[in-house]
JSON list of C-alpha atoms in Angstrom, two decimals:
[
{"chain": "A", "resi": 66, "resn": "UNK", "atom": "CA", "xyz": [111.85, -73.42, -33.22]},
{"chain": "A", "resi": 67, "resn": "UNK", "atom": "CA", "xyz": [113.62, -71.56, -36.19]},
{"chain": "A", "resi": 68, "resn": "UNK", "atom": "CA", "xyz": [110.88, -71.21, -38.35]},
{"chain": "A", "resi": 69, "resn": "UNK", "atom": "CA", "xyz": [111.14, -69.11, -41.20]},
{"chain": "A", "resi": 70, "resn": "UNK", "atom": "CA", "xyz": [107.78, -68.79, -43.49]},
{"chain": "A", "resi": 71, "resn": "UNK", "atom": "CA", "xyz": [107.48, -67.30, -46.99]},
{"chain": "A", "resi": 72, "resn": "UNK", "atom": "CA", "xyz": [104.25, -65.87, -48.20]},
{"chain": "A", "resi": 73, "resn": "UNK", "atom": "CA", "xyz": [102.91, -66.31, -51.18]},
{"chain": "A", "resi": 74, "resn": "UNK", "atom": "CA", "xyz": [104.06, -69.87, -51.84]},
{"chain": "A", "resi": 75, "resn": "UNK", "atom": "CA", "xyz": [103.21, -69.67, -55.12]},
{"chain": "A", "resi": 76, "resn": "UNK", "atom": "CA", "xyz": [102.48, -67.11, -57.40]},
{"chain": "A", "resi": 77, "resn": "UNK", "atom": "CA", "xyz": [101.46, -66.41, -61.31]},
{"chain": "A", "resi": 78, "resn": "UNK", "atom": "CA", "xyz": [101.33, -63.09, -62.29]},
{"chain": "A", "resi": 79, "resn": "UNK", "atom": "CA", "xyz": [101.18, -60.85, -65.65]},
{"chain": "A", "resi": 80, "resn": "UNK", "atom": "CA", "xyz": [103.98, -59.01, -67.50]},
{"chain": "A", "resi": 81, "resn": "UNK", "atom": "CA", "xyz": [104.61, -55.70, -66.52]},
{"chain": "A", "resi": 82, "resn": "UNK", "atom": "CA", "xyz": [102.90, -56.09, -62.59]},
{"chain": "A", "resi": 83, "resn": "UNK", "atom": "CA", "xyz": [104.76, -55.98, -59.49]},
{"chain": "A", "resi": 84, "resn": "UNK", "atom": "CA", "xyz": [104.70, -58.85, -56.86]},
{"chain": "A", "resi": 85, "resn": "UNK", "atom": "CA", "xyz": [105.58, -58.68, -53.56]},
{"chain": "A", "resi": 86, "resn": "UNK", "atom": "CA", "xyz": [107.25, -61.66, -51.36]},
{"chain": "A", "resi": 87, "resn": "UNK", "atom": "CA", "xyz": [107.25, -61.65, -47.81]},
{"chain": "A", "resi": 88, "resn": "UNK", "atom": "CA", "xyz": [109.96, -63.82, -45.61]},
{"chain": "A", "resi": 89, "resn": "UNK", "atom": "CA", "xyz": [109.33, -63.71, -41.63]},
{"chain": "A", "resi": 90, "resn": "UNK", "atom": "CA", "xyz": [111.15, -65.38, -38.80]},
{"chain": "A", "resi": 91, "resn": "UNK", "atom": "CA", "xyz": [108.47, -66.77, -36.75]},
{"chain": "A", "resi": 92, "resn": "UNK", "atom": "CA", "xyz": [109.85, -67.38, -33.31]},
{"chain": "A", "resi": 93, "resn": "UNK", "atom": "CA", "xyz": [112.89, -65.55, -33.70]},
{"chain": "A", "resi": 94, "resn": "UNK", "atom": "CA", "xyz": [114.63, -61.89, -34.34]},
{"chain": "A", "resi": 95, "resn": "UNK", "atom": "CA", "xyz": [116.46, -61.64, -37.64]},
{"chain": "A", "resi": 96, "resn": "UNK", "atom": "CA", "xyz": [118.96, -58.42, -37.64]},
{"chain": "A", "resi": 97, "resn": "UNK", "atom": "CA", "xyz": [119.90, -60.11, -41.29]},
{"chain": "A", "resi": 98, "resn": "UNK", "atom": "CA", "xyz": [117.96, -61.81, -43.99]},
{"chain": "A", "resi": 99, "resn": "UNK", "atom": "CA", "xyz": [119.08, -62.85, -47.16]},
{"chain": "A", "resi": 100, "resn": "UNK", "atom": "CA", "xyz": [117.34, -63.50, -50.44]},
{"chain": "A", "resi": 101, "resn": "UNK", "atom": "CA", "xyz": [118.37, -65.89, -53.42]},
{"chain": "A", "resi": 102, "resn": "UNK", "atom": "CA", "xyz": [116.89, -67.06, -56.58]},
{"chain": "A", "resi": 103, "resn": "UNK", "atom": "CA", "xyz": [117.08, -70.54, -57.78]},
{"chain": "A", "resi": 104, "resn": "UNK", "atom": "CA", "xyz": [116.34, -71.42, -61.33]},
{"chain": "A", "resi": 105, "resn": "UNK", "atom": "CA", "xyz": [115.45, -75.06, -62.41]},
{"chain": "A", "resi": 106, "resn": "UNK", "atom": "CA", "xyz": [118.18, -77.52, -61.51]},
{"chain": "A", "resi": 107, "resn": "UNK", "atom": "CA", "xyz": [120.97, -75.02, -60.77]},
{"chain": "A", "resi": 108, "resn": "UNK", "atom": "CA", "xyz": [122.06, -73.69, -57.44]},
{"chain": "A", "resi": 109, "resn": "UNK", "atom": "CA", "xyz": [120.72, -71.00, -54.94]},
{"chain": "A", "resi": 110, "resn": "UNK", "atom": "CA", "xyz": [122.16, -67.69, -56.17]},
{"chain": "A", "resi": 111, "resn": "UNK", "atom": "CA", "xyz": [122.47, -64.58, -53.25]},
{"chain": "A", "resi": 112, "resn": "UNK", "atom": "CA", "xyz": [120.67, -61.66, -54.62]},
{"chain": "A", "resi": 113, "resn": "UNK", "atom": "CA", "xyz": [120.92, -59.09, -51.52]},
{"chain": "A", "resi": 114, "resn": "UNK", "atom": "CA", "xyz": [121.63, -58.93, -47.87]},
{"chain": "A", "resi": 115, "resn": "UNK", "atom": "CA", "xyz": [118.80, -57.44, -45.77]},
{"chain": "A", "resi": 116, "resn": "UNK", "atom": "CA", "xyz": [119.75, -55.86, -42.76]},
{"chain": "A", "resi": 117, "resn": "UNK", "atom": "CA", "xyz": [116.80, -54.12, -40.29]},
{"chain": "A", "resi": 118, "resn": "UNK", "atom": "CA", "xyz": [116.42, -50.99, -40.45]},
{"chain": "A", "resi": 119, "resn": "UNK", "atom": "CA", "xyz": [119.17, -49.83, -43.27]},
{"chain": "A", "resi": 120, "resn": "UNK", "atom": "CA", "xyz": [119.53, -49.91, -47.14]},
{"chain": "A", "resi": 121, "resn": "UNK", "atom": "CA", "xyz": [119.84, -53.71, -48.43]},
{"chain": "A", "resi": 122, "resn": "UNK", "atom": "CA", "xyz": [123.18, -54.67, -50.08]},
{"chain": "A", "resi": 123, "resn": "UNK", "atom": "CA", "xyz": [122.71, -56.12, -53.04]},
{"chain": "A", "resi": 124, "resn": "UNK", "atom": "CA", "xyz": [124.83, -58.85, -55.12]},
{"chain": "A", "resi": 125, "resn": "UNK", "atom": "CA", "xyz": [127.11, -57.44, -58.33]},
{"chain": "A", "resi": 126, "resn": "UNK", "atom": "CA", "xyz": [124.67, -58.02, -61.46]},
{"chain": "A", "resi": 127, "resn": "UNK", "atom": "CA", "xyz": [121.50, -57.74, -59.14]},
{"chain": "A", "resi": 128, "resn": "UNK", "atom": "CA", "xyz": [119.39, -54.64, -60.54]},
{"chain": "A", "resi": 129, "resn": "UNK", "atom": "CA", "xyz": [118.47, -52.96, -57.05]},
{"chain": "A", "resi": 130, "resn": "UNK", "atom": "CA", "xyz": [115.35, -51.15, -58.66]},
{"chain": "A", "resi": 131, "resn": "UNK", "atom": "CA", "xyz": [114.11, -54.40, -59.93]},
{"chain": "A", "resi": 132, "resn": "UNK", "atom": "CA", "xyz": [114.33, -56.01, -56.79]},
{"chain": "A", "resi": 133, "resn": "UNK", "atom": "CA", "xyz": [113.12, -53.86, -54.16]},
{"chain": "A", "resi": 134, "resn": "UNK", "atom": "CA", "xyz": [113.90, -54.93, -50.54]},
{"chain": "A", "resi": 135, "resn": "UNK", "atom": "CA", "xyz": [112.50, -53.78, -47.04]},
{"chain": "A", "resi": 136, "resn": "UNK", "atom": "CA", "xyz": [113.39, -55.08, -43.82]},
{"chain": "A", "resi": 137, "resn": "UNK", "atom": "CA", "xyz": [111.34, -52.79, -41.76]},
{"chain": "A", "resi": 138, "resn": "UNK", "atom": "CA", "xyz": [111.41, -55.41, -38.53]},
{"chain": "A", "resi": 139, "resn": "UNK", "atom": "CA", "xyz": [113.14, -57.79, -36.73]},
{"chain": "A", "resi": 140, "resn": "UNK", "atom": "CA", "xyz": [110.69, -60.54, -38.50]},
{"chain": "A", "resi": 141, "resn": "UNK", "atom": "CA", "xyz": [109.66, -59.16, -41.66]},
{"chain": "A", "resi": 142, "resn": "UNK", "atom": "CA", "xyz": [111.33, -58.78, -44.98]},
{"chain": "A", "resi": 143, "resn": "UNK", "atom": "CA", "xyz": [109.84, -58.03, -48.28]},
{"chain": "A", "resi": 144, "resn": "UNK", "atom": "CA", "xyz": [111.43, -58.70, -51.67]},
{"chain": "A", "resi": 145, "resn": "UNK", "atom": "CA", "xyz": [109.25, -56.60, -54.25]},
{"chain": "A", "resi": 146, "resn": "UNK", "atom": "CA", "xyz": [109.64, -57.69, -58.20]},
{"chain": "A", "resi": 147, "resn": "UNK", "atom": "CA", "xyz": [108.86, -54.43, -60.35]},
{"chain": "A", "resi": 148, "resn": "UNK", "atom": "CA", "xyz": [107.72, -54.69, -63.42]},
{"chain": "A", "resi": 149, "resn": "UNK", "atom": "CA", "xyz": [107.93, -58.78, -63.89]},
{"chain": "A", "resi": 150, "resn": "UNK", "atom": "CA", "xyz": [109.02, -60.04, -66.82]},
{"chain": "A", "resi": 151, "resn": "UNK", "atom": "CA", "xyz": [108.82, -63.91, -68.04]},
{"chain": "A", "resi": 152, "resn": "UNK", "atom": "CA", "xyz": [112.72, -64.10, -67.16]},
{"chain": "A", "resi": 153, "resn": "UNK", "atom": "CA", "xyz": [112.31, -63.22, -63.58]},
{"chain": "A", "resi": 154, "resn": "UNK", "atom": "CA", "xyz": [110.41, -66.23, -63.27]},
{"chain": "A", "resi": 155, "resn": "UNK", "atom": "CA", "xyz": [112.23, -68.31, -60.70]},
{"chain": "A", "resi": 156, "resn": "UNK", "atom": "CA", "xyz": [111.70, -69.72, -57.31]},
{"chain": "A", "resi": 157, "resn": "UNK", "atom": "CA", "xyz": [112.83, -67.14, -54.61]},
{"chain": "A", "resi": 158, "resn": "UNK", "atom": "CA", "xyz": [114.05, -67.91, -51.25]},
{"chain": "A", "resi": 159, "resn": "UNK", "atom": "CA", "xyz": [114.95, -66.36, -48.10]},
{"chain": "A", "resi": 160, "resn": "UNK", "atom": "CA", "xyz": [116.81, -67.00, -45.07]},
{"chain": "A", "resi": 161, "resn": "UNK", "atom": "CA", "xyz": [117.27, -65.11, -41.67]},
{"chain": "A", "resi": 162, "resn": "UNK", "atom": "CA", "xyz": [120.12, -65.06, -39.46]},
{"chain": "A", "resi": 163, "resn": "UNK", "atom": "CA", "xyz": [119.61, -64.66, -36.00]},
{"chain": "A", "resi": 164, "resn": "UNK", "atom": "CA", "xyz": [120.62, -61.39, -34.16]},
{"chain": "A", "resi": 165, "resn": "UNK", "atom": "CA", "xyz": [123.09, -61.76, -31.29]},
{"chain": "A", "resi": 166, "resn": "UNK", "atom": "CA", "xyz": [120.39, -61.50, -28.31]},
{"chain": "A", "resi": 167, "resn": "UNK", "atom": "CA", "xyz": [118.13, -64.36, -29.95]},
{"chain": "A", "resi": 168, "resn": "UNK", "atom": "CA", "xyz": [118.18, -67.92, -30.16]},
{"chain": "A", "resi": 169, "resn": "UNK", "atom": "CA", "xyz": [118.88, -70.34, -31.74]},
{"chain": "A", "resi": 170, "resn": "UNK", "atom": "CA", "xyz": [122.73, -70.02, -31.73]},
{"chain": "A", "resi": 171, "resn": "UNK", "atom": "CA", "xyz": [124.88, -71.00, -34.10]},
{"chain": "A", "resi": 172, "resn": "UNK", "atom": "CA", "xyz": [126.03, -69.98, -37.33]},
{"chain": "A", "resi": 173, "resn": "UNK", "atom": "CA", "xyz": [123.17, -71.27, -39.58]},
{"chain": "A", "resi": 174, "resn": "UNK", "atom": "CA", "xyz": [120.90, -69.68, -41.20]},
{"chain": "A", "resi": 175, "resn": "UNK", "atom": "CA", "xyz": [117.33, -70.53, -41.71]},
{"chain": "A", "resi": 176, "resn": "UNK", "atom": "CA", "xyz": [115.75, -70.90, -44.86]},
{"chain": "A", "resi": 177, "resn": "UNK", "atom": "CA", "xyz": [112.22, -70.23, -45.75]},
{"chain": "A", "resi": 178, "resn": "UNK", "atom": "CA", "xyz": [110.29, -72.72, -47.98]},
{"chain": "A", "resi": 179, "resn": "UNK", "atom": "CA", "xyz": [110.20, -70.67, -51.05]},
{"chain": "A", "resi": 180, "resn": "UNK", "atom": "CA", "xyz": [108.07, -68.62, -53.34]},
{"chain": "A", "resi": 181, "resn": "UNK", "atom": "CA", "xyz": [107.71, -69.75, -56.85]},
{"chain": "A", "resi": 182, "resn": "UNK", "atom": "CA", "xyz": [106.93, -66.96, -59.05]},
{"chain": "A", "resi": 183, "resn": "UNK", "atom": "CA", "xyz": [105.73, -67.17, -62.57]},
{"chain": "A", "resi": 184, "resn": "UNK", "atom": "CA", "xyz": [105.35, -64.49, -65.11]},
{"chain": "A", "resi": 185, "resn": "UNK", "atom": "CA", "xyz": [103.11, -64.95, -68.09]},
{"chain": "B", "resi": 288, "resn": "UNK", "atom": "CA", "xyz": [135.59, -66.96, -50.01]},
{"chain": "B", "resi": 289, "resn": "UNK", "atom": "CA", "xyz": [137.09, -70.52, -50.25]},
{"chain": "B", "resi": 290, "resn": "UNK", "atom": "CA", "xyz": [135.65, -72.19, -53.66]},
{"chain": "B", "resi": 291, "resn": "UNK", "atom": "CA", "xyz": [134.39, -75.48, -52.76]},
{"chain": "B", "resi": 292, "resn": "UNK", "atom": "CA", "xyz": [134.00, -78.73, -55.37]},
{"chain": "B", "resi": 293, "resn": "UNK", "atom": "CA", "xyz": [132.10, -81.64, -54.99]},
{"chain": "B", "resi": 294, "resn": "UNK", "atom": "CA", "xyz": [130.61, -84.32, -56.88]},
{"chain": "B", "resi": 295, "resn": "UNK", "atom": "CA", "xyz": [127.57, -83.36, -58.74]},
{"chain": "B", "resi": 296, "resn": "UNK", "atom": "CA", "xyz": [125.71, -86.53, -58.24]},
{"chain": "B", "resi": 297, "resn": "UNK", "atom": "CA", "xyz": [125.68, -90.15, -56.45]},
{"chain": "B", "resi": 298, "resn": "UNK", "atom": "CA", "xyz": [123.62, -93.19, -56.14]},
{"chain": "B", "resi": 299, "resn": "UNK", "atom": "CA", "xyz": [123.22, -95.07, -52.82]},
{"chain": "B", "resi": 300, "resn": "UNK", "atom": "CA", "xyz": [120.35, -97.82, -51.85]},
{"chain": "B", "resi": 301, "resn": "UNK", "atom": "CA", "xyz": [118.81, -97.82, -48.77]},
{"chain": "B", "resi": 302, "resn": "UNK", "atom": "CA", "xyz": [120.34, -98.73, -45.76]},
{"chain": "B", "resi": 303, "resn": "UNK", "atom": "CA", "xyz": [124.04, -97.86, -46.81]},
{"chain": "B", "resi": 304, "resn": "UNK", "atom": "CA", "xyz": [126.26, -95.17, -45.30]},
{"chain": "B", "resi": 305, "resn": "UNK", "atom": "CA", "xyz": [127.15, -92.62, -47.78]},
{"chain": "B", "resi": 306, "resn": "UNK", "atom": "CA", "xyz": [129.91, -90.06, -47.87]},
{"chain": "B", "resi": 307, "resn": "UNK", "atom": "CA", "xyz": [129.85, -87.03, -49.77]},
{"chain": "B", "resi": 308, "resn": "UNK", "atom": "CA", "xyz": [133.42, -85.23, -50.03]},
{"chain": "B", "resi": 309, "resn": "UNK", "atom": "CA", "xyz": [133.91, -81.74, -50.36]},
{"chain": "B", "resi": 310, "resn": "UNK", "atom": "CA", "xyz": [137.20, -79.68, -51.58]},
{"chain": "B", "resi": 311, "resn": "UNK", "atom": "CA", "xyz": [138.15, -76.52, -50.29]},
{"chain": "B", "resi": 312, "resn": "UNK", "atom": "CA", "xyz": [141.68, -75.83, -50.83]},
{"chain": "B", "resi": 313, "resn": "UNK", "atom": "CA", "xyz": [141.75, -72.17, -49.97]},
{"chain": "B", "resi": 314, "resn": "UNK", "atom": "CA", "xyz": [139.91, -72.38, -46.85]},
{"chain": "B", "resi": 315, "resn": "UNK", "atom": "CA", "xyz": [140.76, -69.62, -44.33]},
{"chain": "B", "resi": 316, "resn": "UNK", "atom": "CA", "xyz": [141.89, -69.92, -40.82]},
{"chain": "B", "resi": 317, "resn": "UNK", "atom": "CA", "xyz": [138.67, -68.42, -39.56]},
{"chain": "B", "resi": 318, "resn": "UNK", "atom": "CA", "xyz": [136.21, -70.21, -41.49]},
{"chain": "B", "resi": 319, "resn": "UNK", "atom": "CA", "xyz": [133.79, -73.02, -41.02]},
{"chain": "B", "resi": 320, "resn": "UNK", "atom": "CA", "xyz": [132.38, -75.96, -42.98]},
{"chain": "B", "resi": 321, "resn": "UNK", "atom": "CA", "xyz": [128.74, -76.04, -43.26]},
{"chain": "B", "resi": 322, "resn": "UNK", "atom": "CA", "xyz": [126.28, -78.51, -44.99]},
{"chain": "B", "resi": 323, "resn": "UNK", "atom": "CA", "xyz": [122.49, -77.97, -46.39]},
{"chain": "B", "resi": 324, "resn": "UNK", "atom": "CA", "xyz": [120.26, -80.08, -47.79]},
{"chain": "B", "resi": 325, "resn": "UNK", "atom": "CA", "xyz": [117.64, -79.35, -50.28]},
{"chain": "B", "resi": 326, "resn": "UNK", "atom": "CA", "xyz": [114.59, -81.18, -51.60]},
{"chain": "B", "resi": 327, "resn": "UNK", "atom": "CA", "xyz": [113.13, -80.08, -54.63]},
{"chain": "B", "resi": 328, "resn": "UNK", "atom": "CA", "xyz": [111.04, -76.85, -54.23]},
{"chain": "B", "resi": 329, "resn": "UNK", "atom": "CA", "xyz": [111.86, -76.43, -50.54]},
{"chain": "B", "resi": 330, "resn": "UNK", "atom": "CA", "xyz": [114.37, -73.81, -49.18]},
{"chain": "B", "resi": 331, "resn": "UNK", "atom": "CA", "xyz": [117.80, -75.41, -47.93]},
{"chain": "B", "resi": 332, "resn": "UNK", "atom": "CA", "xyz": [118.07, -76.92, -44.48]},
{"chain": "B", "resi": 333, "resn": "UNK", "atom": "CA", "xyz": [120.98, -76.80, -42.29]},
{"chain": "B", "resi": 334, "resn": "UNK", "atom": "CA", "xyz": [122.44, -80.49, -41.66]},
{"chain": "B", "resi": 335, "resn": "UNK", "atom": "CA", "xyz": [125.87, -80.11, -39.52]},
{"chain": "B", "resi": 336, "resn": "UNK", "atom": "CA", "xyz": [128.30, -77.42, -39.22]},
{"chain": "B", "resi": 337, "resn": "UNK", "atom": "CA", "xyz": [132.13, -78.03, -38.25]},
{"chain": "B", "resi": 338, "resn": "UNK", "atom": "CA", "xyz": [135.87, -76.27, -37.87]},
{"chain": "B", "resi": 339, "resn": "UNK", "atom": "CA", "xyz": [138.08, -79.38, -37.36]},
{"chain": "B", "resi": 340, "resn": "UNK", "atom": "CA", "xyz": [138.10, -83.05, -36.62]},
{"chain": "B", "resi": 341, "resn": "UNK", "atom": "CA", "xyz": [134.71, -84.55, -36.14]},
{"chain": "B", "resi": 342, "resn": "UNK", "atom": "CA", "xyz": [131.31, -83.31, -35.78]},
{"chain": "B", "resi": 343, "resn": "UNK", "atom": "CA", "xyz": [128.26, -85.69, -35.10]},
{"chain": "B", "resi": 344, "resn": "UNK", "atom": "CA", "xyz": [124.52, -84.71, -34.66]},
{"chain": "B", "resi": 345, "resn": "UNK", "atom": "CA", "xyz": [121.50, -87.19, -34.73]},
{"chain": "B", "resi": 346, "resn": "UNK", "atom": "CA", "xyz": [121.83, -86.47, -38.55]},
{"chain": "B", "resi": 347, "resn": "UNK", "atom": "CA", "xyz": [124.81, -86.87, -39.92]},
{"chain": "B", "resi": 348, "resn": "UNK", "atom": "CA", "xyz": [128.54, -86.65, -38.95]},
{"chain": "B", "resi": 349, "resn": "UNK", "atom": "CA", "xyz": [131.52, -84.48, -40.66]},
{"chain": "B", "resi": 350, "resn": "UNK", "atom": "CA", "xyz": [134.84, -85.40, -40.95]},
{"chain": "B", "resi": 351, "resn": "UNK", "atom": "CA", "xyz": [137.75, -82.47, -41.71]},
{"chain": "B", "resi": 352, "resn": "UNK", "atom": "CA", "xyz": [141.20, -83.81, -41.45]},
{"chain": "B", "resi": 353, "resn": "UNK", "atom": "CA", "xyz": [143.80, -81.51, -40.04]},
{"chain": "B", "resi": 354, "resn": "UNK", "atom": "CA", "xyz": [144.95, -79.34, -43.12]},
{"chain": "B", "resi": 355, "resn": "UNK", "atom": "CA", "xyz": [141.16, -78.60, -43.41]},
{"chain": "B", "resi": 356, "resn": "UNK", "atom": "CA", "xyz": [141.32, -78.86, -47.07]},
{"chain": "B", "resi": 357, "resn": "UNK", "atom": "CA", "xyz": [138.70, -80.99, -47.68]},
{"chain": "B", "resi": 358, "resn": "UNK", "atom": "CA", "xyz": [135.42, -82.25, -45.49]},
{"chain": "B", "resi": 359, "resn": "UNK", "atom": "CA", "xyz": [133.43, -85.39, -45.70]},
{"chain": "B", "resi": 360, "resn": "UNK", "atom": "CA", "xyz": [129.50, -85.56, -44.77]},
{"chain": "B", "resi": 361, "resn": "UNK", "atom": "CA", "xyz": [128.75, -88.99, -43.73]},
{"chain": "B", "resi": 362, "resn": "UNK", "atom": "CA", "xyz": [124.94, -90.14, -43.57]},
{"chain": "B", "resi": 363, "resn": "UNK", "atom": "CA", "xyz": [124.57, -93.49, -42.01]},
{"chain": "B", "resi": 364, "resn": "UNK", "atom": "CA", "xyz": [121.93, -96.13, -43.43]},
{"chain": "B", "resi": 365, "resn": "UNK", "atom": "CA", "xyz": [120.24, -93.60, -45.71]},
{"chain": "B", "resi": 366, "resn": "UNK", "atom": "CA", "xyz": [116.92, -94.33, -46.77]},
{"chain": "B", "resi": 367, "resn": "UNK", "atom": "CA", "xyz": [114.69, -93.15, -50.17]},
{"chain": "B", "resi": 368, "resn": "UNK", "atom": "CA", "xyz": [113.19, -89.45, -48.20]},
{"chain": "B", "resi": 369, "resn": "UNK", "atom": "CA", "xyz": [117.30, -88.80, -48.24]},
{"chain": "B", "resi": 370, "resn": "UNK", "atom": "CA", "xyz": [117.28, -88.06, -51.94]},
{"chain": "B", "resi": 371, "resn": "UNK", "atom": "CA", "xyz": [118.18, -84.33, -52.17]},
{"chain": "B", "resi": 372, "resn": "UNK", "atom": "CA", "xyz": [120.65, -81.99, -53.19]},
{"chain": "B", "resi": 373, "resn": "UNK", "atom": "CA", "xyz": [123.68, -81.53, -50.56]},
{"chain": "B", "resi": 374, "resn": "UNK", "atom": "CA", "xyz": [125.45, -78.26, -50.48]},
{"chain": "B", "resi": 375, "resn": "UNK", "atom": "CA", "xyz": [129.13, -78.11, -49.10]},
{"chain": "B", "resi": 376, "resn": "UNK", "atom": "CA", "xyz": [129.68, -74.09, -47.83]},
{"chain": "B", "resi": 377, "resn": "UNK", "atom": "CA", "xyz": [132.60, -72.60, -46.40]},
{"chain": "B", "resi": 378, "resn": "UNK", "atom": "CA", "xyz": [132.43, -69.27, -44.82]},
{"chain": "B", "resi": 379, "resn": "UNK", "atom": "CA", "xyz": [132.93, -67.44, -41.65]},
{"chain": "B", "resi": 380, "resn": "UNK", "atom": "CA", "xyz": [131.01, -67.73, -38.25]},
{"chain": "B", "resi": 381, "resn": "UNK", "atom": "CA", "xyz": [128.34, -65.61, -37.33]},
{"chain": "B", "resi": 382, "resn": "UNK", "atom": "CA", "xyz": [130.71, -63.46, -35.32]},
{"chain": "B", "resi": 383, "resn": "UNK", "atom": "CA", "xyz": [132.12, -61.84, -38.38]},
{"chain": "B", "resi": 384, "resn": "UNK", "atom": "CA", "xyz": [130.86, -59.36, -41.01]},
{"chain": "B", "resi": 385, "resn": "UNK", "atom": "CA", "xyz": [128.00, -60.82, -43.02]},
{"chain": "B", "resi": 386, "resn": "UNK", "atom": "CA", "xyz": [127.26, -63.99, -43.12]},
{"chain": "B", "resi": 387, "resn": "UNK", "atom": "CA", "xyz": [126.67, -64.51, -46.72]},
{"chain": "B", "resi": 388, "resn": "UNK", "atom": "CA", "xyz": [126.51, -67.79, -48.11]},
{"chain": "B", "resi": 389, "resn": "UNK", "atom": "CA", "xyz": [127.71, -68.73, -51.75]},
{"chain": "B", "resi": 390, "resn": "UNK", "atom": "CA", "xyz": [126.34, -71.88, -52.65]},
{"chain": "B", "resi": 391, "resn": "UNK", "atom": "CA", "xyz": [128.13, -74.12, -55.09]},
{"chain": "B", "resi": 392, "resn": "UNK", "atom": "CA", "xyz": [126.44, -76.53, -57.54]},
{"chain": "B", "resi": 393, "resn": "UNK", "atom": "CA", "xyz": [125.71, -79.17, -54.72]},
{"chain": "B", "resi": 394, "resn": "UNK", "atom": "CA", "xyz": [125.76, -82.93, -54.83]},
{"chain": "B", "resi": 395, "resn": "UNK", "atom": "CA", "xyz": [122.76, -85.02, -56.34]},
{"chain": "B", "resi": 396, "resn": "UNK", "atom": "CA", "xyz": [122.08, -87.80, -53.66]},
{"chain": "B", "resi": 397, "resn": "UNK", "atom": "CA", "xyz": [119.77, -90.32, -55.19]},
{"chain": "B", "resi": 398, "resn": "UNK", "atom": "CA", "xyz": [118.68, -93.40, -52.77]},
{"chain": "B", "resi": 399, "resn": "UNK", "atom": "CA", "xyz": [117.24, -96.22, -54.68]},
{"chain": "B", "resi": 400, "resn": "UNK", "atom": "CA", "xyz": [115.37, -99.18, -53.21]}
]
């Protein structure tokens, strides 16, 4: 149990295009999902917190108009990188936190496998 | 949020026990200590979580002294597949407000044959 998937796993796009990344909790309901970005040899950086049915909360320094987050259901959150540029190339990882009525229990978050974005 | 300090890297040989210590001097009363493991190009994986004393699961043990200003992740008899980055995080439990996780630099553990 507690599986989180991401799609696509890898994407290459041209500069100026928009890219959508999906994050799904496959066997539990996630009232909260998180989006991280990780550059090579660096740690994960929290970008935003996504709550089902409400607007995402962005961390300081993260452009909300650049990184659009939608959390339309308890099992799906999407991150859209708008007008992508080469500096947006990174590894994007989502995580999901179970709701109070779901399993598994515990404080841990469950991470997706990540999406490698390369902007040419 | 309590800041954590870990060694940047550690080396070990197969079959040895590895202990990774994390300092968190400013840990709050209701903060938990959680460790994650990350392989290259993968999302982090939860290893273990604790509040005080000792916690053990099928993968690792977590030792937390009484003052809770540090913690030690213990990996028994490591293998090559344990080569990964290990992150120590400190934060409030799921019952509180946001559950955000802020990752530090982590410890790159390399296991040699």
